[in-house]
Structures are given as C-alpha cells and as structure tokens.
Amino acid sequence: MRILMATSFPVPGEYDGTAMLPIKILRALKTRGVDVVLAHLKARPPFGKMTRGEFEGTPSYTLPPRTWVSGLRRIAREHPFDLVHAQHYGGATRAYFACRRYGWPLVYEIHSLLGDEFERQRLGRGLAFRFYVAIERRVCEHAAAVIALGEPVKKVVIEEKGVPADRVSVIYPGIDLGEYERPSAPAVIPGVGPEHKVVMYVGSIVHPNQGVPVLIDSLPHVFDALPEARCVLVGGPASAGDEYKAQLGHHGDKLIVLTGQTPEQVVALTRRADVLVHPRLACRENFSVQSKIAVYLASGRPIVATDFGDYTTILGATGAGHLTAVAPEPLADGILKVLTDPALASRLSAATRPVAEEYFGMDRNIDRYIDVYKDALAKGPR
C-alpha cells in the first residue's frame, strides 16, 4: 500500500496538534512497511515551481497553487500511490481537483469543522472562505472515506454533510506512548519547588476555544484556598502570559509561562504536574478531540477537564478525569478537590493509561487508519 499525505501546512511545521498528527501517522505507517510521500499544497505565492525535499527519509514536495493538479500528477508518476490522505479541510480542498481528475480515492481527515471555528466571525466569511466551503461540500460528496476526531463530528458529517455512515470513522489523534515510557530527568520549573502543588495546562494559551481565560479566572480561588499552588502554562506566546499575570494582580507571581518547549521537555513537564487541566469551551469547534488530551493521559497524571463532547466518555465514564461545568468556579472546585484528595488523585492517575492505550496509542490507531485505507480502496470514490 502506498499513500500520498496532502497538507495545507509544511511538515515539519509548528509544534501543535494539527501539524504533528500527520507526522505521527507517517512514522507509524513506515513501521508497517507502508510507503508514504508528502505533499504540502501551499496557498501563497500563487506562482512558482514545485520543489522537492525530504523529511525523515520520506520524499516531501511543496506545490504552489498553479501546480496543485499537475504537480500531484507528476508525483504520482515518480512515486505511484494508491490513495490520497488529506489532512484538514485545507489539504482536502486543495487536493480535490487532482483526485477527481485522475480518479484517486480521497480520505479526508477532519481536524475541525469548517465554518464552526470559535473565531470565525473575526476571521471572516469572505471569498476565500466561501470557496473552501463550496469545495469542501464536493469533497464530502465524493470522498472514499472521512475520518473524524470525535463522535460529534461524525454525527455532523453524516447528518449535515450527507456522507454515508459506512464511510465515516472516528480515530482520535494518536501519539507514541513509548515517549512516555522512557526515563527522563526531572523537569526544572522556575519558581516551582518540591513543596508546591502544580496546576498545569499544555498548549496554545491564546486560541479562544481552548478556554485558558476560564482557567485564569479560576486561579484566584485556587490560590486563596491553597497558597502552595502554582499554575504552569506550557505554551505561548509569552505576551499573552504577561497579560494573564497582570490580570491575576497580587497572584501574578504564582503563574509561570513556559514557551518554546520541545516534545521531550513536555513529557518531563507533565510528569511534574499534580493536576493537568483542559478548560475547553462548549462549542462546535471542540467537537473534535485535541491531541493535548492524549498527552495528558499518557503522562499518567490526574486530569480535570470541562464536560463537553467526547470527554464525557473518554474521561468521565472511564474514570480517567474529573469533569466540571465550563465556568471558573466549578473548574476551581474541581482542581482543589483533586489537589486535596490523594485518594481521588490516585484513582484518576490509575485510570489514565488504559484509556491512552485504547484510544490514543498510535500502535493501535495505525491499524484503524490502515483499515480505513483498505475500505476506501475497496469502495472507491463516491
């Protein structure tokens, strides 16, 4: 089996869930003997030549818009592939025209629902957005398979986008659990000593859907009730961290912001957390499960998260997380409950690993991807 992985972002790119997911899939496919070629279909500049590079021994091409069709055809001649696995709506809409022209089966992996972004009003609904919406509609009409990162997304794809249920699968964003089994030096966090209780969040601290302002608003109650508590935000940008510190007033020195951390450093940092928090908002953008919860589960630390979407089953029903309403006061109460109840913290920690292995371990998820590929090849484009 040979796969073309199409993205609208470079690989490697920023260290975030969107950019890291295809890398994790690529690495896992290679362990199964599946050949992969990468194609970054960039939007700007519109003209220019297709270029070839390499990522971890895998051929990697960058295609400007004028070569989205001809360039993919050239890649197909040089590296014949069986299907196109398109990441996010950007990769799917840009690869769509070549797939239709040459009859290549397209597997569309939806990272988030187009048009339901929390910031869509700010981002606008201009010509480019309407183009993406129109082409994504065609992608859904003809895709050989669709992969959703959450059950609510699957429901939308079937009921609102009209994709047959037998062509839609849910695969949560996987990670290499081996990274969390290898020993590492203890993390050193400025301003945090062994006597402190660490409340930690990992990820972007400015994307509104992640709900970091809800966490910040909860912290005064946490700090007042538990003076030895410290909050560590592992993410950026630093300027946002400075604003949060100012917002906390006299509690500002209890907030530590760590930017530019490598994946290896994140592993060590999460091990120092007394509680990992994900205060994401209740919005359609969060119908998808983010890779951050895979990181949290793999770390084996207690988790407090807001009760929305698949967290109800992944964390609540499994006992791997303590769920709260999406508001500062209940979030603070949940954090304090875990920090002050060792038995509860121990139960939560013990439940994390089985959930990580079942839903997020890439060694299992890659079998799910390969099953989707086989089914897509058997059924072909719609």
mmCIF file of C-alpha atoms in Angstrom:
data_model
loop_
_atom_site.group_PDB
_atom_site.id
_atom_site.type_symbol
_atom_site.label_atom_id
_atom_site.label_comp_id
_atom_site.label_asym_id
_atom_site.label_seq_id
_atom_site.Cartn_x
_atom_site.Cartn_y
_atom_site.Cartn_z
ATOM 1 C CA MET A 1 0.000 0.000 0.000
ATOM 2 C CA ARG A 2 1.271 3.483 -0.926
ATOM 3 C CA ILE A 3 -0.110 6.731 0.465
ATOM 4 C CA LEU A 4 0.140 10.369 -0.554
ATOM 5 C CA MET A 5 -0.275 12.577 2.522
ATOM 6 C CA ALA A 6 -1.610 16.001 1.459
ATOM 7 C CA THR A 7 -1.455 19.004 3.808
ATOM 8 C CA SER A 8 -2.014 22.746 3.624
ATOM 9 C CA PHE A 9 0.836 23.318 6.089
ATOM 10 C CA PRO A 10 4.530 22.408 5.956
ATOM 11 C CA VAL A 11 5.882 19.227 7.513
ATOM 12 C CA PRO A 12 7.614 19.704 9.828
ATOM 13 C CA GLY A 13 5.738 22.773 10.983
ATOM 14 C CA GLU A 14 4.786 24.269 14.295
ATOM 15 C CA TYR A 15 4.646 22.003 17.304
ATOM 16 C CA ASP A 16 0.883 21.763 17.612
ATOM 17 C CA GLY A 17 -1.719 19.076 17.195
ATOM 18 C CA THR A 18 -2.578 19.937 13.598
ATOM 19 C CA ALA A 19 0.999 19.813 12.364
ATOM 20 C CA MET A 20 2.119 16.870 14.492
ATOM 21 C CA LEU A 21 -0.725 14.469 13.603
ATOM 22 C CA PRO A 22 0.427 13.666 10.035
ATOM 23 C CA ILE A 23 3.984 13.233 11.334
ATOM 24 C CA LYS A 24 2.806 10.689 13.908
ATOM 25 C CA ILE A 25 0.778 8.874 11.237
ATOM 26 C CA LEU A 26 3.707 8.913 8.793
ATOM 27 C CA ARG A 27 6.103 7.431 11.338
ATOM 28 C CA ALA A 28 3.653 4.712 12.316
ATOM 29 C CA LEU A 29 2.882 3.806 8.682
ATOM 30 C CA LYS A 30 6.581 3.397 7.954
ATOM 31 C CA THR A 31 6.864 0.831 10.773
ATOM 32 C CA ARG A 32 4.182 -1.204 8.956
ATOM 33 C CA GLY A 33 6.039 -1.055 5.649
ATOM 34 C CA VAL A 34 3.618 1.429 4.063
ATOM 35 C CA ASP A 35 5.280 3.824 1.611
ATOM 36 C CA VAL A 36 4.356 7.488 2.079
ATOM 37 C CA VAL A 37 5.046 10.648 0.096
ATOM 38 C CA LEU A 38 4.273 14.131 1.466
ATOM 39 C CA ALA A 39 2.714 16.990 -0.500
ATOM 40 C CA HIS A 40 2.393 20.467 1.022
ATOM 41 C CA LEU A 41 -0.174 22.320 -1.097
ATOM 42 C CA LYS A 42 0.570 25.884 -0.094
ATOM 43 C CA ALA A 43 -1.642 28.874 -0.914
ATOM 44 C CA ARG A 44 0.974 31.567 -1.485
ATOM 45 C CA PRO A 45 2.609 32.673 -3.660
ATOM 46 C CA PRO A 46 0.234 31.537 -6.431
ATOM 47 C CA PHE A 47 3.037 31.018 -8.936
ATOM 48 C CA GLY A 48 6.409 29.362 -8.745
ATOM 49 C CA LYS A 49 7.829 25.893 -9.166
ATOM 50 C CA MET A 50 7.183 22.691 -7.316
ATOM 51 C CA THR A 51 10.123 21.838 -5.071
ATOM 52 C CA ARG A 52 11.279 18.560 -3.573
ATOM 53 C CA GLY A 53 12.783 17.945 -0.172
ATOM 54 C CA GLU A 54 12.900 15.154 2.359
ATOM 55 C CA PHE A 55 11.512 14.566 5.838
ATOM 56 C CA GLU A 56 12.962 11.696 7.855
ATOM 57 C CA GLY A 57 13.785 9.848 4.643
ATOM 58 C CA THR A 58 10.344 10.440 3.113
ATOM 59 C CA PRO A 59 10.032 12.407 -0.155
ATOM 60 C CA SER A 60 8.387 15.752 0.602
ATOM 61 C CA TYR A 61 7.089 18.119 -2.071
ATOM 62 C CA THR A 62 5.897 21.721 -1.860
ATOM 63 C CA LEU A 63 3.385 22.790 -4.503
ATOM 64 C CA PRO A 64 2.183 26.353 -5.230
ATOM 65 C CA PRO A 65 -1.436 26.690 -6.463
ATOM 66 C CA ARG A 66 -0.587 26.595 -10.159
ATOM 67 C CA THR A 67 0.851 23.086 -9.660
ATOM 68 C CA TRP A 68 -1.784 21.605 -7.351
ATOM 69 C CA VAL A 69 -3.083 19.381 -10.188
ATOM 70 C CA SER A 70 -0.080 18.979 -12.485
ATOM 71 C CA GLY A 71 2.317 18.656 -9.565
ATOM 72 C CA LEU A 72 0.334 15.881 -7.925
ATOM 73 C CA ARG A 73 0.185 14.107 -11.276
ATOM 74 C CA ARG A 74 3.972 14.373 -11.531
ATOM 75 C CA ILE A 75 4.363 12.958 -8.030
ATOM 76 C CA ALA A 76 2.063 10.072 -8.992
ATOM 77 C CA ARG A 77 4.379 9.243 -11.898
ATOM 78 C CA GLU A 78 7.520 9.383 -9.760
ATOM 79 C CA HIS A 79 6.008 7.761 -6.658
ATOM 80 C CA PRO A 80 2.865 5.814 -7.622
ATOM 81 C CA PHE A 81 0.345 5.832 -4.777
ATOM 82 C CA ASP A 82 -2.953 4.101 -4.111
ATOM 83 C CA LEU A 83 -4.862 6.897 -2.390
ATOM 84 C CA VAL A 84 -4.611 10.431 -1.042
ATOM 85 C CA HIS A 85 -4.925 11.009 2.710
ATOM 86 C CA ALA A 86 -5.758 14.712 3.057
ATOM 87 C CA GLN A 87 -5.251 16.456 6.380
ATOM 88 C CA HIS A 88 -7.702 19.173 7.453
ATOM 89 C CA TYR A 89 -10.042 20.951 5.050
ATOM 90 C CA GLY A 90 -7.082 22.823 3.545
ATOM 91 C CA GLY A 91 -5.372 19.681 2.328
ATOM 92 C CA ALA A 92 -8.652 18.111 1.187
ATOM 93 C CA THR A 93 -9.943 21.069 -0.823
ATOM 94 C CA ARG A 94 -6.589 21.661 -2.499
ATOM 95 C CA ALA A 95 -6.076 18.010 -3.431
ATOM 96 C CA TYR A 96 -9.700 17.543 -4.529
ATOM 97 C CA PHE A 97 -9.328 18.689 -8.155
ATOM 98 C CA ALA A 98 -6.475 16.294 -8.911
ATOM 99 C CA CYS A 99 -8.266 13.435 -7.170
ATOM 100 C CA ARG A 100 -11.389 13.979 -9.256
ATOM 101 C CA ARG A 101 -9.455 14.331 -12.481
ATOM 102 C CA TYR A 102 -7.344 11.227 -12.036
ATOM 103 C CA GLY A 103 -9.775 9.084 -10.033
ATOM 104 C CA TRP A 104 -7.626 8.784 -6.919
ATOM 105 C CA PRO A 105 -9.553 7.747 -3.800
ATOM 106 C CA LEU A 106 -9.524 10.587 -1.266
ATOM 107 C CA VAL A 107 -9.539 10.035 2.502
ATOM 108 C CA TYR A 108 -10.477 13.299 4.236
ATOM 109 C CA GLU A 109 -9.382 13.677 7.863
ATOM 110 C CA ILE A 110 -11.338 16.481 9.554
ATOM 111 C CA HIS A 111 -9.367 18.261 12.270
ATOM 112 C CA SER A 112 -12.154 20.767 12.966
ATOM 113 C CA LEU A 113 -15.444 21.664 11.334
ATOM 114 C CA LEU A 114 -15.069 24.310 8.642
ATOM 115 C CA GLY A 115 -17.121 27.386 9.479
ATOM 116 C CA ASP A 116 -17.560 26.437 13.138
ATOM 117 C CA GLU A 117 -14.286 27.891 14.363
ATOM 118 C CA PHE A 118 -14.762 29.888 17.559
ATOM 119 C CA GLU A 119 -13.050 32.853 15.859
ATOM 120 C CA ARG A 120 -14.915 32.588 12.556
ATOM 121 C CA GLN A 121 -16.539 35.989 12.974
ATOM 122 C CA ARG A 122 -13.125 37.596 13.351
ATOM 123 C CA LEU A 123 -11.645 35.501 10.558
ATOM 124 C CA GLY A 124 -14.477 36.499 8.243
ATOM 125 C CA ARG A 125 -16.614 34.747 5.665
ATOM 126 C CA GLY A 126 -15.198 36.331 2.545
ATOM 127 C CA LEU A 127 -14.438 34.945 -0.897
ATOM 128 C CA ALA A 128 -11.702 32.562 0.228
ATOM 129 C CA PHE A 129 -13.909 31.122 2.974
ATOM 130 C CA ARG A 130 -16.842 30.652 0.595
ATOM 131 C CA PHE A 131 -14.503 28.915 -1.873
ATOM 132 C CA TYR A 132 -13.380 26.462 0.807
ATOM 133 C CA VAL A 133 -16.990 25.802 1.858
ATOM 134 C CA ALA A 134 -18.061 25.087 -1.720
ATOM 135 C CA ILE A 135 -15.145 22.757 -2.440
ATOM 136 C CA GLU A 136 -15.391 21.011 0.915
ATOM 137 C CA ARG A 137 -19.008 20.223 0.071
ATOM 138 C CA ARG A 138 -17.767 18.469 -3.073
ATOM 139 C CA VAL A 139 -15.066 16.677 -1.101
ATOM 140 C CA CYS A 140 -17.718 15.242 1.202
ATOM 141 C CA GLU A 141 -19.836 14.210 -1.784
ATOM 142 C CA HIS A 142 -17.013 12.253 -3.428
ATOM 143 C CA ALA A 143 -14.554 11.208 -0.692
ATOM 144 C CA ALA A 144 -13.904 7.496 -0.442
ATOM 145 C CA ALA A 145 -13.742 7.867 3.351
ATOM 146 C CA VAL A 146 -13.910 10.527 6.051
ATOM 147 C CA ILE A 147 -12.063 10.368 9.362
ATOM 148 C CA ALA A 148 -13.421 12.399 12.282
ATOM 149 C CA LEU A 149 -11.593 13.219 15.510
ATOM 150 C CA GLY A 150 -14.725 12.867 17.624
ATOM 151 C CA GLU A 151 -18.161 11.271 17.694
ATOM 152 C CA PRO A 152 -19.979 14.654 17.479
ATOM 153 C CA VAL A 153 -18.024 15.426 14.295
ATOM 154 C CA LYS A 154 -19.041 12.076 12.845
ATOM 155 C CA LYS A 155 -22.678 12.927 13.551
ATOM 156 C CA VAL A 156 -22.332 16.283 11.765
ATOM 157 C CA VAL A 157 -20.608 14.665 8.775
ATOM 158 C CA ILE A 158 -23.421 12.130 8.403
ATOM 159 C CA GLU A 159 -26.436 14.289 9.228
ATOM 160 C CA GLU A 160 -25.374 17.690 7.866
ATOM 161 C CA LYS A 161 -22.803 16.896 5.181
ATOM 162 C CA GLY A 162 -24.568 13.831 3.817
ATOM 163 C CA VAL A 163 -21.727 11.313 3.978
ATOM 164 C CA PRO A 164 -22.946 7.693 4.333
ATOM 165 C CA ALA A 165 -22.320 6.328 7.811
ATOM 166 C CA ASP A 166 -20.323 3.367 6.485
ATOM 167 C CA ARG A 167 -17.750 5.790 5.069
ATOM 168 C CA VAL A 168 -17.141 7.733 8.290
ATOM 169 C CA SER A 169 -14.780 6.568 11.039
ATOM 170 C CA VAL A 170 -13.680 8.090 14.329
ATOM 171 C CA ILE A 171 -9.957 7.918 15.069
ATOM 172 C CA TYR A 172 -8.679 10.042 17.925
ATOM 173 C CA PRO A 173 -5.351 11.860 17.430
ATOM 174 C CA GLY A 174 -2.733 9.288 18.308
ATOM 175 C CA ILE A 175 0.660 9.643 19.936
ATOM 176 C CA ASP A 176 3.677 7.435 20.501
ATOM 177 C CA LEU A 177 3.178 6.173 24.034
ATOM 178 C CA GLY A 178 6.777 4.980 24.055
ATOM 179 C CA GLU A 179 7.842 8.594 24.540
ATOM 180 C CA TYR A 180 6.220 8.452 27.971
ATOM 181 C CA GLU A 181 7.785 5.136 28.942
ATOM 182 C CA ARG A 182 11.380 6.254 28.538
ATOM 183 C CA PRO A 183 13.040 7.756 31.630
ATOM 184 C CA SER A 184 13.882 11.464 31.638
ATOM 185 C CA ALA A 185 15.483 13.933 34.005
ATOM 186 C CA PRO A 186 13.027 15.706 36.332
ATOM 187 C CA ALA A 187 11.741 18.988 34.930
ATOM 188 C CA VAL A 188 13.079 22.169 36.481
ATOM 189 C CA ILE A 189 10.430 24.897 36.516
ATOM 190 C CA PRO A 190 11.463 28.419 37.550
ATOM 191 C CA GLY A 191 9.577 29.482 40.668
ATOM 192 C CA VAL A 192 8.387 25.971 41.462
ATOM 193 C CA GLY A 193 9.853 23.955 44.307
ATOM 194 C CA PRO A 194 9.157 20.479 45.671
ATOM 195 C CA GLU A 195 6.713 21.946 48.170
ATOM 196 C CA HIS A 196 4.428 23.393 45.501
ATOM 197 C CA LYS A 197 1.271 21.879 44.028
ATOM 198 C CA VAL A 198 1.429 22.296 40.243
ATOM 199 C CA VAL A 199 -1.680 23.023 38.178
ATOM 200 C CA MET A 200 -0.603 22.640 34.546
ATOM 201 C CA TYR A 201 -2.027 23.388 31.123
ATOM 202 C CA VAL A 202 -0.258 22.394 27.875
ATOM 203 C CA GLY A 203 -0.984 24.010 24.511
ATOM 204 C CA SER A 204 -1.822 27.333 22.932
ATOM 205 C CA ILE A 205 -2.762 29.929 25.521
ATOM 206 C CA VAL A 206 -4.422 32.266 23.016
ATOM 207 C CA HIS A 207 -6.761 30.082 20.937
ATOM 208 C CA PRO A 208 -10.165 31.002 22.403
ATOM 209 C CA ASN A 209 -11.693 27.536 22.080
ATOM 210 C CA GLN A 210 -9.094 26.127 24.488
ATOM 211 C CA GLY A 211 -10.653 28.097 27.355
ATOM 212 C CA VAL A 212 -7.465 29.329 29.045
ATOM 213 C CA PRO A 213 -9.254 32.508 30.260
ATOM 214 C CA VAL A 214 -11.641 30.229 32.190
ATOM 215 C CA LEU A 215 -8.637 28.666 33.907
ATOM 216 C CA ILE A 216 -7.122 32.078 34.664
ATOM 217 C CA ASP A 217 -10.397 33.272 36.179
ATOM 218 C CA SER A 218 -10.472 30.164 38.379
ATOM 219 C CA LEU A 219 -6.967 30.643 39.783
ATOM 220 C CA PRO A 220 -7.614 33.307 42.478
ATOM 221 C CA HIS A 221 -9.971 30.894 44.232
ATOM 222 C CA VAL A 222 -7.384 28.102 43.927
ATOM 223 C CA PHE A 223 -4.524 30.273 45.202
ATOM 224 C CA ASP A 224 -6.578 31.652 48.102
ATOM 225 C CA ALA A 225 -7.609 28.174 49.230
ATOM 226 C CA LEU A 226 -4.214 26.565 48.598
ATOM 227 C CA PRO A 227 -1.344 29.088 48.888
ATOM 228 C CA GLU A 228 1.249 26.482 47.888
ATOM 229 C CA ALA A 229 -0.429 26.015 44.484
ATOM 230 C CA ARG A 230 1.293 27.239 41.334
ATOM 231 C CA CYS A 231 -0.063 27.304 37.785
ATOM 232 C CA VAL A 232 2.227 26.454 34.866
ATOM 233 C CA LEU A 233 1.133 27.220 31.302
ATOM 234 C CA VAL A 234 3.237 25.278 28.796
ATOM 235 C CA GLY A 235 2.672 27.203 25.590
ATOM 236 C CA GLY A 236 2.761 30.656 24.122
ATOM 237 C CA PRO A 237 3.016 33.347 23.186
ATOM 238 C CA ALA A 238 4.851 34.957 26.110
ATOM 239 C CA SER A 239 2.969 38.236 25.626
ATOM 240 C CA ALA A 240 -0.316 36.503 26.433
ATOM 241 C CA GLY A 241 1.264 35.084 29.570
ATOM 242 C CA ASP A 242 2.258 38.572 30.670
ATOM 243 C CA GLU A 243 -1.336 39.724 30.239
ATOM 244 C CA TYR A 244 -2.615 36.819 32.338
ATOM 245 C CA LYS A 245 -0.110 37.613 35.095
ATOM 246 C CA ALA A 246 -1.268 41.232 35.154
ATOM 247 C CA GLN A 247 -4.880 40.078 35.319
ATOM 248 C CA LEU A 248 -4.107 38.000 38.412
ATOM 249 C CA GLY A 249 -2.776 41.015 40.304
ATOM 250 C CA HIS A 250 -1.033 40.027 43.538
ATOM 251 C CA HIS A 251 -1.317 36.367 42.496
ATOM 252 C CA GLY A 252 0.592 37.020 39.272
ATOM 253 C CA ASP A 253 3.876 35.622 40.577
ATOM 254 C CA LYS A 254 2.198 32.241 41.042
ATOM 255 C CA LEU A 255 1.664 31.901 37.290
ATOM 256 C CA ILE A 256 4.599 30.551 35.280
ATOM 257 C CA VAL A 257 4.568 30.545 31.474
ATOM 258 C CA LEU A 258 6.983 28.284 29.571
ATOM 259 C CA THR A 259 7.267 28.870 25.831
ATOM 260 C CA GLY A 260 9.195 27.037 23.130
ATOM 261 C CA GLN A 261 9.245 23.636 24.815
ATOM 262 C CA THR A 262 10.274 20.576 22.813
ATOM 263 C CA PRO A 263 8.190 17.380 22.821
ATOM 264 C CA GLU A 264 10.780 15.781 25.116
ATOM 265 C CA GLN A 265 10.560 18.698 27.541
ATOM 266 C CA VAL A 266 6.757 18.499 27.535
ATOM 267 C CA VAL A 267 6.962 14.849 28.587
ATOM 268 C CA ALA A 268 9.136 15.766 31.574
ATOM 269 C CA LEU A 269 6.990 18.767 32.487
ATOM 270 C CA THR A 270 3.726 16.822 32.545
ATOM 271 C CA ARG A 271 5.291 14.351 34.953
ATOM 272 C CA ARG A 272 5.739 17.227 37.426
ATOM 273 C CA ALA A 273 2.059 18.212 37.291
ATOM 274 C CA ASP A 274 -0.133 17.472 40.296
ATOM 275 C CA VAL A 275 -3.140 18.078 38.060
ATOM 276 C CA LEU A 276 -3.422 18.641 34.318
ATOM 277 C CA VAL A 277 -6.262 20.925 33.241
ATOM 278 C CA HIS A 278 -8.122 21.328 29.969
ATOM 279 C CA PRO A 279 -10.811 24.020 30.333
ATOM 280 C CA ARG A 280 -12.035 23.901 26.722
ATOM 281 C CA LEU A 281 -15.237 25.686 25.823
ATOM 282 C CA ALA A 282 -18.559 24.111 24.846
ATOM 283 C CA CYS A 283 -18.535 24.975 21.126
ATOM 284 C CA ARG A 284 -18.712 23.103 17.823
ATOM 285 C CA GLU A 285 -15.010 23.661 17.178
ATOM 286 C CA ASN A 286 -14.434 21.418 20.185
ATOM 287 C CA PHE A 287 -16.499 18.593 18.737
ATOM 288 C CA SER A 288 -13.055 17.298 17.714
ATOM 289 C CA VAL A 289 -10.798 15.810 20.372
ATOM 290 C CA GLN A 290 -7.471 17.613 20.559
ATOM 291 C CA SER A 291 -4.169 15.777 20.871
ATOM 292 C CA LYS A 292 -3.498 17.526 24.174
ATOM 293 C CA ILE A 293 -5.746 15.049 25.991
ATOM 294 C CA ALA A 294 -3.638 12.207 24.589
ATOM 295 C CA VAL A 295 -0.569 13.890 26.085
ATOM 296 C CA TYR A 296 -2.367 14.285 29.408
ATOM 297 C CA LEU A 297 -3.484 10.654 29.526
ATOM 298 C CA ALA A 298 -0.073 9.333 28.515
ATOM 299 C CA SER A 299 1.591 11.270 31.337
ATOM 300 C CA GLY A 300 -0.369 9.303 33.926
ATOM 301 C CA ARG A 301 -1.222 12.388 35.958
ATOM 302 C CA PRO A 302 -4.681 13.370 37.338
ATOM 303 C CA ILE A 303 -6.833 15.307 34.878
ATOM 304 C CA VAL A 304 -9.505 17.956 35.419
ATOM 305 C CA ALA A 305 -11.419 18.985 32.304
ATOM 306 C CA THR A 306 -14.656 20.658 31.325
ATOM 307 C CA ASP A 307 -17.502 18.288 30.499
ATOM 308 C CA PHE A 308 -18.148 18.598 26.768
ATOM 309 C CA GLY A 309 -18.193 16.362 23.716
ATOM 310 C CA ASP A 310 -16.311 13.091 23.870
ATOM 311 C CA TYR A 311 -14.712 13.959 27.207
ATOM 312 C CA THR A 312 -17.903 12.627 28.778
ATOM 313 C CA THR A 313 -16.978 9.125 27.617
ATOM 314 C CA ILE A 314 -13.175 9.326 27.298
ATOM 315 C CA LEU A 315 -12.642 10.869 30.741
ATOM 316 C CA GLY A 316 -15.897 10.719 32.666
ATOM 317 C CA ALA A 317 -17.175 7.215 32.005
ATOM 318 C CA THR A 318 -13.690 5.690 32.241
ATOM 319 C CA GLY A 319 -12.794 7.455 35.479
ATOM 320 C CA ALA A 320 -9.678 8.922 33.844
ATOM 321 C CA GLY A 321 -10.684 12.512 34.522
ATOM 322 C CA HIS A 322 -12.689 14.702 36.871
ATOM 323 C CA LEU A 323 -15.193 16.699 34.808
ATOM 324 C CA THR A 324 -16.673 20.092 35.646
ATOM 325 C CA ALA A 325 -19.021 22.631 34.128
ATOM 326 C CA VAL A 326 -17.498 25.180 31.747
ATOM 327 C CA ALA A 327 -17.100 28.047 34.230
ATOM 328 C CA PRO A 328 -14.360 29.361 36.561
ATOM 329 C CA GLU A 329 -15.957 28.452 39.908
ATOM 330 C CA PRO A 330 -16.709 24.762 39.223
ATOM 331 C CA LEU A 331 -13.327 24.418 37.499
ATOM 332 C CA ALA A 332 -11.585 25.814 40.587
ATOM 333 C CA ASP A 333 -13.583 23.472 42.815
ATOM 334 C CA GLY A 334 -12.567 20.510 40.671
ATOM 335 C CA ILE A 335 -8.891 21.471 40.755
ATOM 336 C CA LEU A 336 -8.960 21.893 44.527
ATOM 337 C CA LYS A 337 -10.787 18.619 45.009
ATOM 338 C CA VAL A 338 -8.058 16.708 43.155
ATOM 339 C CA LEU A 339 -5.221 18.600 44.855
ATOM 340 C CA THR A 340 -6.587 17.963 48.340
ATOM 341 C CA ASP A 341 -7.865 14.399 47.937
ATOM 342 C CA PRO A 342 -4.919 11.998 47.448
ATOM 343 C CA ALA A 343 -7.225 9.008 47.025
ATOM 344 C CA LEU A 344 -9.122 10.697 44.194
ATOM 345 C CA ALA A 345 -5.890 11.806 42.532
ATOM 346 C CA SER A 346 -4.571 8.255 42.748
ATOM 347 C CA ARG A 347 -7.736 6.774 41.200
ATOM 348 C CA LEU A 348 -7.655 9.264 38.331
ATOM 349 C CA SER A 349 -3.978 8.565 37.631
ATOM 350 C CA ALA A 350 -4.510 4.802 37.656
ATOM 351 C CA ALA A 351 -7.264 5.059 35.046
ATOM 352 C CA THR A 352 -5.308 7.118 32.501
ATOM 353 C CA ARG A 353 -3.009 4.536 30.940
ATOM 354 C CA PRO A 354 -5.682 2.052 29.785
ATOM 355 C CA VAL A 355 -7.582 4.910 28.118
ATOM 356 C CA ALA A 356 -4.420 6.201 26.443
ATOM 357 C CA GLU A 357 -3.649 2.737 25.085
ATOM 358 C CA GLU A 358 -7.180 2.027 23.855
ATOM 359 C CA TYR A 359 -7.973 5.328 22.148
ATOM 360 C CA PHE A 360 -4.730 7.204 21.529
ATOM 361 C CA GLY A 361 -1.820 4.769 21.254
ATOM 362 C CA MET A 362 -0.564 5.107 17.701
ATOM 363 C CA ASP A 363 0.364 1.436 17.561
ATOM 364 C CA ARG A 364 -3.377 0.690 17.728
ATOM 365 C CA ASN A 365 -4.573 3.724 15.811
ATOM 366 C CA ILE A 366 -2.411 2.937 12.820
ATOM 367 C CA ASP A 367 -4.348 -0.318 12.395
ATOM 368 C CA ARG A 368 -7.508 1.786 12.335
ATOM 369 C CA TYR A 369 -6.035 4.027 9.618
ATOM 370 C CA ILE A 370 -4.973 1.044 7.537
ATOM 371 C CA ASP A 371 -8.473 -0.429 7.867
ATOM 372 C CA VAL A 372 -9.907 2.871 6.583
ATOM 373 C CA TYR A 373 -7.468 2.827 3.656
ATOM 374 C CA LYS A 374 -8.405 -0.736 2.721
ATOM 375 C CA ASP A 375 -12.111 0.072 2.887
ATOM 376 C CA ALA A 376 -11.623 3.242 0.831
ATOM 377 C CA LEU A 377 -9.744 1.324 -1.846
ATOM 378 C CA ALA A 378 -12.415 -1.373 -1.936
ATOM 379 C CA LYS A 379 -15.307 1.109 -2.238
ATOM 380 C CA GLY A 380 -13.549 3.764 -4.292
ATOM 381 C CA PRO A 381 -14.663 7.384 -4.672
ATOM 382 C CA ARG A 382 -18.380 8.104 -4.442
#
